[in-house]
Amino acid sequence: MIKAGIIGSTGYAGAELVRILLAHKDVEIKWYGSRSYIDQKYASVYQNMFQLVEDVCRDDNMEQLADEVDVIFTATPQGLCASLVNEEILSKTKIIDLSADFRIKDVAVYEKWYQLEHKSPQYIEESVYGLCEINREKVRGARLVANPGCYPTCSTLSIYPLLKADLIDGNTIIIDAKSGTSGAGRGAKTDNLYCEVNENIKAYGVANHRHTPEIEEQLSYAAGYPITLNFTPHLVPMNRGILVTAYASLKKEVSEEEVRAVYNQYYEKERFVRVLENNVCPQTKWVEGSNYVDVNFKIDPRTRRIIMMGAMDNLVKGAAGQAVQNMNLMFGLDEAEGLLMPPMFP
Amino acid sequence: MIKAGIIGSTGYAGAELVRILLAHKDVEIKWYGSRSYIDQKYASVYQNMFQLVEDVCRDDNMEQLADEVDVIFTATPQGLCASLVNEEILSKTKIIDLSADFRIKDVAVYEKWYQLEHKSPQYIEESVYGLCEINREKVRGARLVANPGCYPTCSTLSIYPLLKADLIDGNTIIIDAKSGTSGAGRGAKTDNLYCEVNENIKAYGVANHRHTPEIEEQLSYAAGYPITLNFTPHLVPMNRGILVTAYASLKKEVSEEEVRAVYNQYYEKERFVRVLENNVCPQTKWVEGSNYVDVNFKIDPRTRRIIMMGAMDNLVKGAAGQAVQNMNLMFGLDEAEGLLMPPMFP
Amino acid sequence: MIKAGIIGSTGYAGAELVRILLAHKDVEIKWYGSRSYIDQKYASVYQNMFQLVEDVCRDDNMEQLADEVDVIFTATPQGLCASLVNEEILSKTKIIDLSADFRIKDVAVYEKWYQLEHKSPQYIEESVYGLCEINREKVRGARLVANPGCYPTCSTLSIYPLLKADLIDGNTIIIDAKSGTSGAGRGAKTDNLYCEVNENIKAYGVANHRHTPEIEEQLSYAAGYPITLNFTPHLVPMNRGILVTAYASLKKEVSEEEVRAVYNQYYEKERFVRVLENNVCPQTKWVEGSNYVDVNFKIDPRTRRIIMMGAMDNLVKGAAGQAVQNMNLMFGLDEAEGLLMPPMFP
Amino acid sequence: MIKAGIIGSTGYAGAELVRILLAHKDVEIKWYGSRSYIDQKYASVYQNMFQLVEDVCRDDNMEQLADEVDVIFTATPQGLCASLVNEEILSKTKIIDLSADFRIKDVAVYEKWYQLEHKSPQYIEESVYGLCEINREKVRGARLVANPGCYPTCSTLSIYPLLKADLIDGNTIIIDAKSGTSGAGRGAKTDNLYCEVNENIKAYGVANHRHTPEIEEQLSYAAGYPITLNFTPHLVPMNRGILVTAYASLKKEVSEEEVRAVYNQYYEKERFVRVLENNVCPQTKWVEGSNYVDVNFKIDPRTRRIIMMGAMDNLVKGAAGQAVQNMNLMFGLDEAEGLLMPPMFP
């Protein structure tokens, strides 16, 4: 059994890790970290876990954790993982960081967009960006995995193959993304109150959302040239789900079949990326609770643009599910272990 | 592997059966019945099953089904199962009927409340009311199980122990129930449109809802005397979940501890009934997607009444999950097989 | 023009007062009180009022307010109004208190249920309980009106006529109420976050909600004898609306027509109480944004109980609308002035 | 009093017309047209109008209507108005058509996108596109007004001034729009059921939505050259509201202040377009129930694009409110008469 510790287990992503790991046959959660609820029963914070989790919450002691577990998940705000990680810890345990600390290779870019000094820049190079569909082999050997952001996961998987195949112009990309409210976290803020979110939709972080450079970096790898793009997230009145609608100019005239072939080929062996059929638009509800990403596209011959779409559950493939997928790879398990629950509808 | 057939697989309860059975290690779905979608791919009706289910929908041929499968689930409107079942079918296969056809022992009561002639009254006596927590032993040997209604499951489990212990007066029981909209089915009716249900709550079926006699029958067994009660369901703007708030007069002065002891003792060995802690009210979200029923109560010394509360997912413990729980018992499997997924929150 | 000041104008009830008073032809809001947002533009807190309200928020100075306005609305937590009111203020201005401070005539009952010392018990007797349909004449002459609570308004109006007509036994009354989330206020609490409320329903304050004694007091007046009852509120995933489902035993056999006649007669001249037609259940959406209360009932001959139902908008008839209705009466205006906006659907 | 008739009064747009006109001091509704509910009480279809509307629904007799009313609103599917209108009718009454029949000047474009033969092409030229902020003077003199589509209203008002000022390249425009579900109408379709829409978001009509040519036509007028653009609508789980997020490349380097000056100047005297302050993103909830459109923008210096945003209530400014605004102009009333209700929040 893999022993796992979760720092930040009472945030929504942390709680989703608990849900997934409880049903994972090879893992045992040994540490429910939560600064805000130290010594309180985990199940009193998340009553869905009543009688399923008997543990109490514990402080963020990464040193001690490293002695007790095989893998640490940090589902915490930016900066925490980078401030705690060190060689001794990494020599004893693996870390999967759900924060942004190790996602961006250029520390200056990180520090500019996150307005934060990076406390462990020495580990940035070693860390692996854990988008399994792209970095599978590197993840297998990693000690430190940077679990991708929710928007970047959905955006990258929706666009990547077409850039790789050089079908679209990377600098014409516009990503208009829509997220459920769990992406905003469990902090008690007026903006996230039921009555403020319900029956409402808004854009936020327009032209300056922190996931922008992360998406640009990954897509630049695919394109082979540096990409600058527009990314606009929106808050949608639903708990879970991210929908990405991305636009780009086609570099040449292509048919629907040719584009579909590119997607199909790229994701042929992927178990969590589903290329939908002709004319079927991804919907977030169809992947809810699961690790799937549904992608599809539509060519607009009038404007010579292509509309690329992707849908996933932000807490699963966009956070906890992907973290477990990374863990599976790092420990030599079947990549899909514990992640094959079908989406729940309705 | 148990071979299963589902008649009515494209209703919400049928679709939930598919979701649960796909993850059940001992079952294989061999027949996706759906009159409305014959010859269409199941996954084109429920896109969440894209790439997970390759079958097409088939007609309601119970004779043929009986030859091909070990168990038939009928997730259909009232009357269908009763009109199709016969000795030959029952000699070849087991039936778990999710409709009301075999839930009520008195055929006259059934015919009055459902305004329907019962086509197979000869099987009413044999059939077992599949509320596992109460009829576990009978279910094991049954050929034909009447899967309980959603409201009756939640109501009965919330109240049963106190009647059994003779703590409450059965004829003072008032059940005020609230259900998510999936309980109304997938029929295209104006009343169930998003804009009509959203931001709205209403009572319906006041004083004449068909689940009333079913609840009364089960609670009468517990009490040992005939019970007549009030049952008022409400439609709530959410997909899933049933909350029952039930009221009854206490027969004598009892302490919170005594009542709790009664619940705890009655449900001591139950894996799907969770008696919550003191002062914690059940919430539907805490059991979403799972087979759990959370129950609790509060004594009001001012009125000498007790308020009994229960929450569950209407599509799982209230329909498909309970059906699988019954199937597990009928086939000698672990009762909880395939049903231990933790609730999903948020 | 009546000059009005609002203390607590940035809570949901205060903001609804602003919405209603802006459209009221005889009123001018002169003071937007809000401790939390002093010196900030009101429209920056409630962007719906952008360009409609140019004022900034001001502190809670009731003395100064009394000099400047004709009427003060206190849309604040319990205790504030009672701690500020005095003879000088009441000699200069009228007060409509939306908190509970002056709703309950027995100060001991208030102090017990609200766990608060009452700072101005000397004004309790003078104050008028502002349920216009019942205390219309008293309201006209009042200096200090206690605006009723949301649940008490809906509960009382649904039940009152039948008690007055002695058709039901007051001590068998059980009120099961359901409220939208705006009733919980705009405080930034985890429990009121979108993801915690959405797709969820729960009871709260079971057997000890503070609106219980207020309802009991009013219904006791109707009955002519002291009433003790059960009141259970529930939190529903919607912004606005209260639905009351109330149960009581009939004192004698009555027909549907007789009961309807009692309601119709009692509310014959009321402009904001609509007695619905036979078999039509009240729905909160049908009164949203308006000052109407829809009531109806159903007799259950099997249990000899009657189910009384009422629906209203908790922020309008349950708070701000009723406050304006009281104001209209106190200033000799048409009672319905500014309150005749039709409900908004969907 | 202006006598008004509504054909299609039981759709959501028709019902919103009823709500607005009931509160309009100069209008009397004389005809509640509804093919589906002929001879039924209007208030039995829309219970919010109980006791407010006593009329029964009537058939679609435009000839008779023309004799009885001063203005006819057609809130009906495409094709109906064009098939009924004739010279005699237009000589007796004014028509405001909420369908698309007279919005597009090029009949071939209409017939191609709507897959419908136009039955009255002779009136296309005469008809006025009723976007008051742009065609105010023409509307005043019109007999036949084509009330703009919901998406085109919000899109056009968000983008128009920048094209007029030649700040953006019209052929780089991408409009990503999000709409509440009332936009889908009241037809009983599975796709619009509560459980299918709730907790879900999807794009639809990708690259072929019928509002595309309407937007292109209006924006082409602004630009002075033909514009082809991408328009992608999305269905959002809320009742009301449209949010437009539009992208375009800037033609030259401009400052935030310069762009703001363009918007402010263009909308200086408009009472229903609110140009929000710096960094404030439009939210649909802030305009709910009102005739306002909130617009704002953000420059992205990294990509030299501008993001233009607009929010409005699809049933008010996007349908019924705008129709009444047009009516006010056509009858020489104050343009804002009956339309100044503040937005409702929450």
Short mmCIF file of C-alpha atoms in Angstrom, two decimals, chain D residues 4 17 74 94 97 105 118 125 150 153-154 169 205 251 262 279 288-289 344:
data_model
loop_
_atom_site.label_atom_id
_atom_site.label_comp_id
_atom_site.label_asym_id
_atom_site.label_seq_id
_atom_site.Cartn_x
_atom_site.Cartn_y
_atom_site.Cartn_z
CA ALA D 4 -51.70 46.62 -27.54
CA LEU D 17 -44.02 41.86 -22.51
CA THR D 74 -45.39 39.36 -32.54
CA LYS D 94 -48.09 49.37 -36.01
CA ASP D 97 -41.93 41.92 -34.63
CA LYS D 105 -32.04 43.40 -45.24
CA HIS D 118 -39.67 34.86 -46.78
CA GLU D 125 -36.83 47.59 -46.89
CA CYS D 150 -31.00 39.02 -27.95
CA THR D 153 -28.41 43.48 -29.17
CA CYS D 154 -25.76 42.71 -26.60
CA ASP D 169 -10.24 45.44 -37.21
CA GLY D 205 -24.88 26.42 -32.92
CA LYS D 251 -5.78 48.87 -35.31
CA VAL D 262 -15.03 56.57 -27.26
CA ASN D 279 -11.70 47.17 -14.20
CA GLU D 288 -31.52 41.28 -14.18
CA GLY D 289 -35.11 42.31 -14.72
CA MET D 344 -33.05 43.12 -9.04
#
